[in-house]
mmCIF file of C-alpha atoms in Angstrom:
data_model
loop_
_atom_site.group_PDB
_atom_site.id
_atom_site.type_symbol
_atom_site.label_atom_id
_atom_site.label_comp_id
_atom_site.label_asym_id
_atom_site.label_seq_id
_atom_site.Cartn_x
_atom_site.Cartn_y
_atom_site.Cartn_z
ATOM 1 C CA UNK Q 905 152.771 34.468 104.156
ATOM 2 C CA UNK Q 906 150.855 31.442 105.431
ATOM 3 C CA UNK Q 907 148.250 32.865 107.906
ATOM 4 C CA UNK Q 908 146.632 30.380 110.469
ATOM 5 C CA UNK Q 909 143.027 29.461 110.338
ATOM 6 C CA UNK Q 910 142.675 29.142 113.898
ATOM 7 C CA UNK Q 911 143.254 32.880 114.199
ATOM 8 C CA UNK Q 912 141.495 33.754 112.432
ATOM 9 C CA UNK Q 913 137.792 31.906 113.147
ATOM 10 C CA UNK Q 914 135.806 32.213 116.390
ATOM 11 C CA UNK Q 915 133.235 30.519 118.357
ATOM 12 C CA UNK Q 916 131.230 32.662 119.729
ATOM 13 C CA UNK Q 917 128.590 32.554 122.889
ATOM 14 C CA UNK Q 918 129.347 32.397 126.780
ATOM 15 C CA UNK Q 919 131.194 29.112 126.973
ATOM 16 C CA UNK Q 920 131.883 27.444 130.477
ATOM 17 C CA UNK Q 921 134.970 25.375 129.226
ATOM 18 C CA UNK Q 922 137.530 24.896 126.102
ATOM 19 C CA UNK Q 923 140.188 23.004 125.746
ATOM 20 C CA UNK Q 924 142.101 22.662 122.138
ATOM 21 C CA UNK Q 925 144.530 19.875 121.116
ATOM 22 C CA UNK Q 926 145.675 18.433 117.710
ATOM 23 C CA UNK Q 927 145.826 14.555 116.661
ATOM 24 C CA UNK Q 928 146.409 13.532 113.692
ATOM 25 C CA UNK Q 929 146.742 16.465 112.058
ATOM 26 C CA UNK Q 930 143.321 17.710 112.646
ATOM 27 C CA UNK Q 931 142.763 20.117 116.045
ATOM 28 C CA UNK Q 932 139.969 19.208 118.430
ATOM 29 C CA UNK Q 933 138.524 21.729 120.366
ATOM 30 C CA UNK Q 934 135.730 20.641 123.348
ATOM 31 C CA UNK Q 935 133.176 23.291 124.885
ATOM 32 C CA UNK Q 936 130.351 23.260 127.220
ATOM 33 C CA UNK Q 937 127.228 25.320 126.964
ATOM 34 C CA UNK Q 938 123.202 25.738 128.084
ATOM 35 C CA UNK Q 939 120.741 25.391 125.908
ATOM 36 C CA UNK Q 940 117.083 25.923 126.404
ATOM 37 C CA UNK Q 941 114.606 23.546 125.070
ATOM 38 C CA UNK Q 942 113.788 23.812 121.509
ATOM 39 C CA UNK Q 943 115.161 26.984 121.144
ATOM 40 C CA UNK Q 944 117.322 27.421 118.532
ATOM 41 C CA UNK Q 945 120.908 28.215 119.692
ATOM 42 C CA UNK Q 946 124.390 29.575 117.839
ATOM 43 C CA UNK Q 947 126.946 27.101 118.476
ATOM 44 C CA UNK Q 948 129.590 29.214 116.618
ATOM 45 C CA UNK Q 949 130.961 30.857 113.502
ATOM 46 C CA UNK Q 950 133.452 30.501 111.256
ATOM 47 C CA UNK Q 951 134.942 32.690 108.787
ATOM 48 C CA UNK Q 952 138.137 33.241 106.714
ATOM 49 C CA UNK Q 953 140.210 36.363 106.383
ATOM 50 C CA UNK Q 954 143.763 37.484 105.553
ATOM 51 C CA UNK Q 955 145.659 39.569 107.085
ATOM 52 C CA UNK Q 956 144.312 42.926 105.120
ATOM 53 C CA UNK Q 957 140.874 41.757 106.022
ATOM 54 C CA UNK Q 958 139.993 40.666 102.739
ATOM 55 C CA UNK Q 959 138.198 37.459 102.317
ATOM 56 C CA UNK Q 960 140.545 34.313 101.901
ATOM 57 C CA UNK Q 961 137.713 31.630 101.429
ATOM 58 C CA UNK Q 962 134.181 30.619 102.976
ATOM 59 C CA UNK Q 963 135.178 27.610 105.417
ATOM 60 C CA UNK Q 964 133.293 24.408 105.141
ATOM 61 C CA UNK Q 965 131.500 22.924 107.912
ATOM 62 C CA UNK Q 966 129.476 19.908 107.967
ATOM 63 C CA UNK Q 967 128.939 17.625 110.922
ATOM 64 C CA UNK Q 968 130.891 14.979 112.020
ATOM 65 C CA UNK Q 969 128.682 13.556 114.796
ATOM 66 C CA UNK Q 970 124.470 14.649 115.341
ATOM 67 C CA UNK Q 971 122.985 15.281 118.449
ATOM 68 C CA UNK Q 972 121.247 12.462 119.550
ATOM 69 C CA UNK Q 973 118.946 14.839 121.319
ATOM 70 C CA UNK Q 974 118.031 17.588 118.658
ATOM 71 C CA UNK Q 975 119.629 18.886 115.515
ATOM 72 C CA UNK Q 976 122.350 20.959 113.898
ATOM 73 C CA UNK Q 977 121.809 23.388 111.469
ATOM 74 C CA UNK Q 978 125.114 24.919 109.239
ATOM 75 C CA UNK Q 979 124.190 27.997 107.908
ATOM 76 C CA UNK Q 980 126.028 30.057 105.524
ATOM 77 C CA UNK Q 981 125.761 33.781 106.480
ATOM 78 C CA UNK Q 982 127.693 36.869 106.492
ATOM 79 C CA UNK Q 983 129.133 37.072 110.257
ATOM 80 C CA UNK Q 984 130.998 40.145 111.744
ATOM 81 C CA UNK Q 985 134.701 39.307 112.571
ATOM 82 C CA UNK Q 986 136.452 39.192 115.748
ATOM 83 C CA UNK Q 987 140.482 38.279 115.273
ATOM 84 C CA UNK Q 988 142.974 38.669 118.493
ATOM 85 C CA UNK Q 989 145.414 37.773 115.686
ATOM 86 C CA UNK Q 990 144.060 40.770 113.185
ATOM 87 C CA UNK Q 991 142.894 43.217 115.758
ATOM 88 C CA UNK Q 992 141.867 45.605 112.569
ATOM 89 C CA UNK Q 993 139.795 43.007 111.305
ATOM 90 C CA UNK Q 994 137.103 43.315 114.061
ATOM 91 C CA UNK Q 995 133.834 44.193 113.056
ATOM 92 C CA UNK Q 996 134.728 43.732 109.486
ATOM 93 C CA UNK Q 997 131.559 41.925 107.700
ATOM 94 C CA UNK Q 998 132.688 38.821 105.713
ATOM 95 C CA UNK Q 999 130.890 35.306 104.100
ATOM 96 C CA UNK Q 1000 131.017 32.668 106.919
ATOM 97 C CA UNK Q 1001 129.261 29.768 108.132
ATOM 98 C CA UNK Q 1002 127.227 29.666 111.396
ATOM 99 C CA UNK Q 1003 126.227 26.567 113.570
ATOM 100 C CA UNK Q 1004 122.909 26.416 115.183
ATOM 101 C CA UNK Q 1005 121.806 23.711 117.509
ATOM 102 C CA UNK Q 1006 117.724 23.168 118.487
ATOM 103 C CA UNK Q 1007 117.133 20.507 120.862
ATOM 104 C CA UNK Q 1008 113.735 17.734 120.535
ATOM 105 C CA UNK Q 1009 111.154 19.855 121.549
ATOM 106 C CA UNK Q 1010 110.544 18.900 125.701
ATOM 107 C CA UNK Q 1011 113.700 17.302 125.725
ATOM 108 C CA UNK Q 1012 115.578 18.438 129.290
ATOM 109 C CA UNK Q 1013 118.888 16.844 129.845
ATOM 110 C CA UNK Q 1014 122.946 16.288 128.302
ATOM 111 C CA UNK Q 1015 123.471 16.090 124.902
ATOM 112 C CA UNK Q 1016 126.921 16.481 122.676
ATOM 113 C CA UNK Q 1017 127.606 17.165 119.173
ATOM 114 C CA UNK Q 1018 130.455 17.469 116.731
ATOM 115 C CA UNK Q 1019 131.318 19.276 113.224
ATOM 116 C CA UNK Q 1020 134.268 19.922 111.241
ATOM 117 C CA UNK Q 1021 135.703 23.332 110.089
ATOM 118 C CA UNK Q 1022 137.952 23.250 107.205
ATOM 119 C CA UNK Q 1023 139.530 25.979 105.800
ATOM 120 C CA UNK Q 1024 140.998 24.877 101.919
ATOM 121 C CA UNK Q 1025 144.801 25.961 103.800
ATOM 122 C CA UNK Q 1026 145.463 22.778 105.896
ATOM 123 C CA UNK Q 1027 144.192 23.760 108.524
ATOM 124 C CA UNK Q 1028 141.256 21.007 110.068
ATOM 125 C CA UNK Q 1029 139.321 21.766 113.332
ATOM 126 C CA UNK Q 1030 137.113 19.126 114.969
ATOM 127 C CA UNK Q 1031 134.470 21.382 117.386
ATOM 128 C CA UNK Q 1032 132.751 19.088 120.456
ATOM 129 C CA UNK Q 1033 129.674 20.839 122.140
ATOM 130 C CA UNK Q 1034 128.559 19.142 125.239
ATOM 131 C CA UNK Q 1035 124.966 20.635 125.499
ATOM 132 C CA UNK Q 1036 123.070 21.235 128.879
ATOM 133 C CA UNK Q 1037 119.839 21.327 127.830
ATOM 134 C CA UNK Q 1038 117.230 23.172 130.106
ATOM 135 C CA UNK Q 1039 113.637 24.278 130.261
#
């Protein structure tokens, strides 16, 4: 049984906006958040299960496009779960990667990033931030 990526990886944080498409084969998926200045911020996680809950794979997640205001930082850390798809998988505590974002320190304004989860099944996920930053 092929089991989709997509339900089984989360971005977390209060976003304002997300809209998902695919092209090309590879999904693209735009959100909008606030940042404060030079304060490091989680963009998102990113994890792998199957459906018992077990670990499938660590994804890999590098960037595609840097801020041109601060920096990304890709993190690999054990993350807690949260699957609509595998509702008994939530909470369960598994190898993923996390994405961290830190702005130039006094920097006040837009910025926009982009990185690339992959998950070794097929499945390809291009993540846009556009990044309010704020003091």
């Amino acid at each position: 049984m092929r089991i989709s990526a997509a339900a089984i990886s989360a971005l977390l944080l209060p976003i304002l906006a997300s809209c998902t498409t695919t092209s090309g084969g590879v999904a693209t998926e735009n959100k909008n958040l606030t940042a404060v200045s030079a304060e490091r911020t989680r963009l998102g996680q990113a994890w792998h299960l199957k459906a018992d809950c077990s670990q499938a794979s660590r994804p890999n997640v590098r960037t595609v496009f840097p801020p041109a205001h601060g920096k990304l930082e890709i993190v690999p850390e054990d993350v807690l779960a949260n699957s609509k798809k595998f509702s008994k998988c939530e909470g369960v505590k598994t190898a993923g990667v996390v994405v961290y974002y830190t702005s130039a320190a006094g920097y006040v304004g837009p910025d926009k990033t982009t990185f690339r989860e992959s998950y070794g099944d097929g499945f390809v996920r291009d993540v846009t931030f556009d990044v309010n930053v704020v003091k």
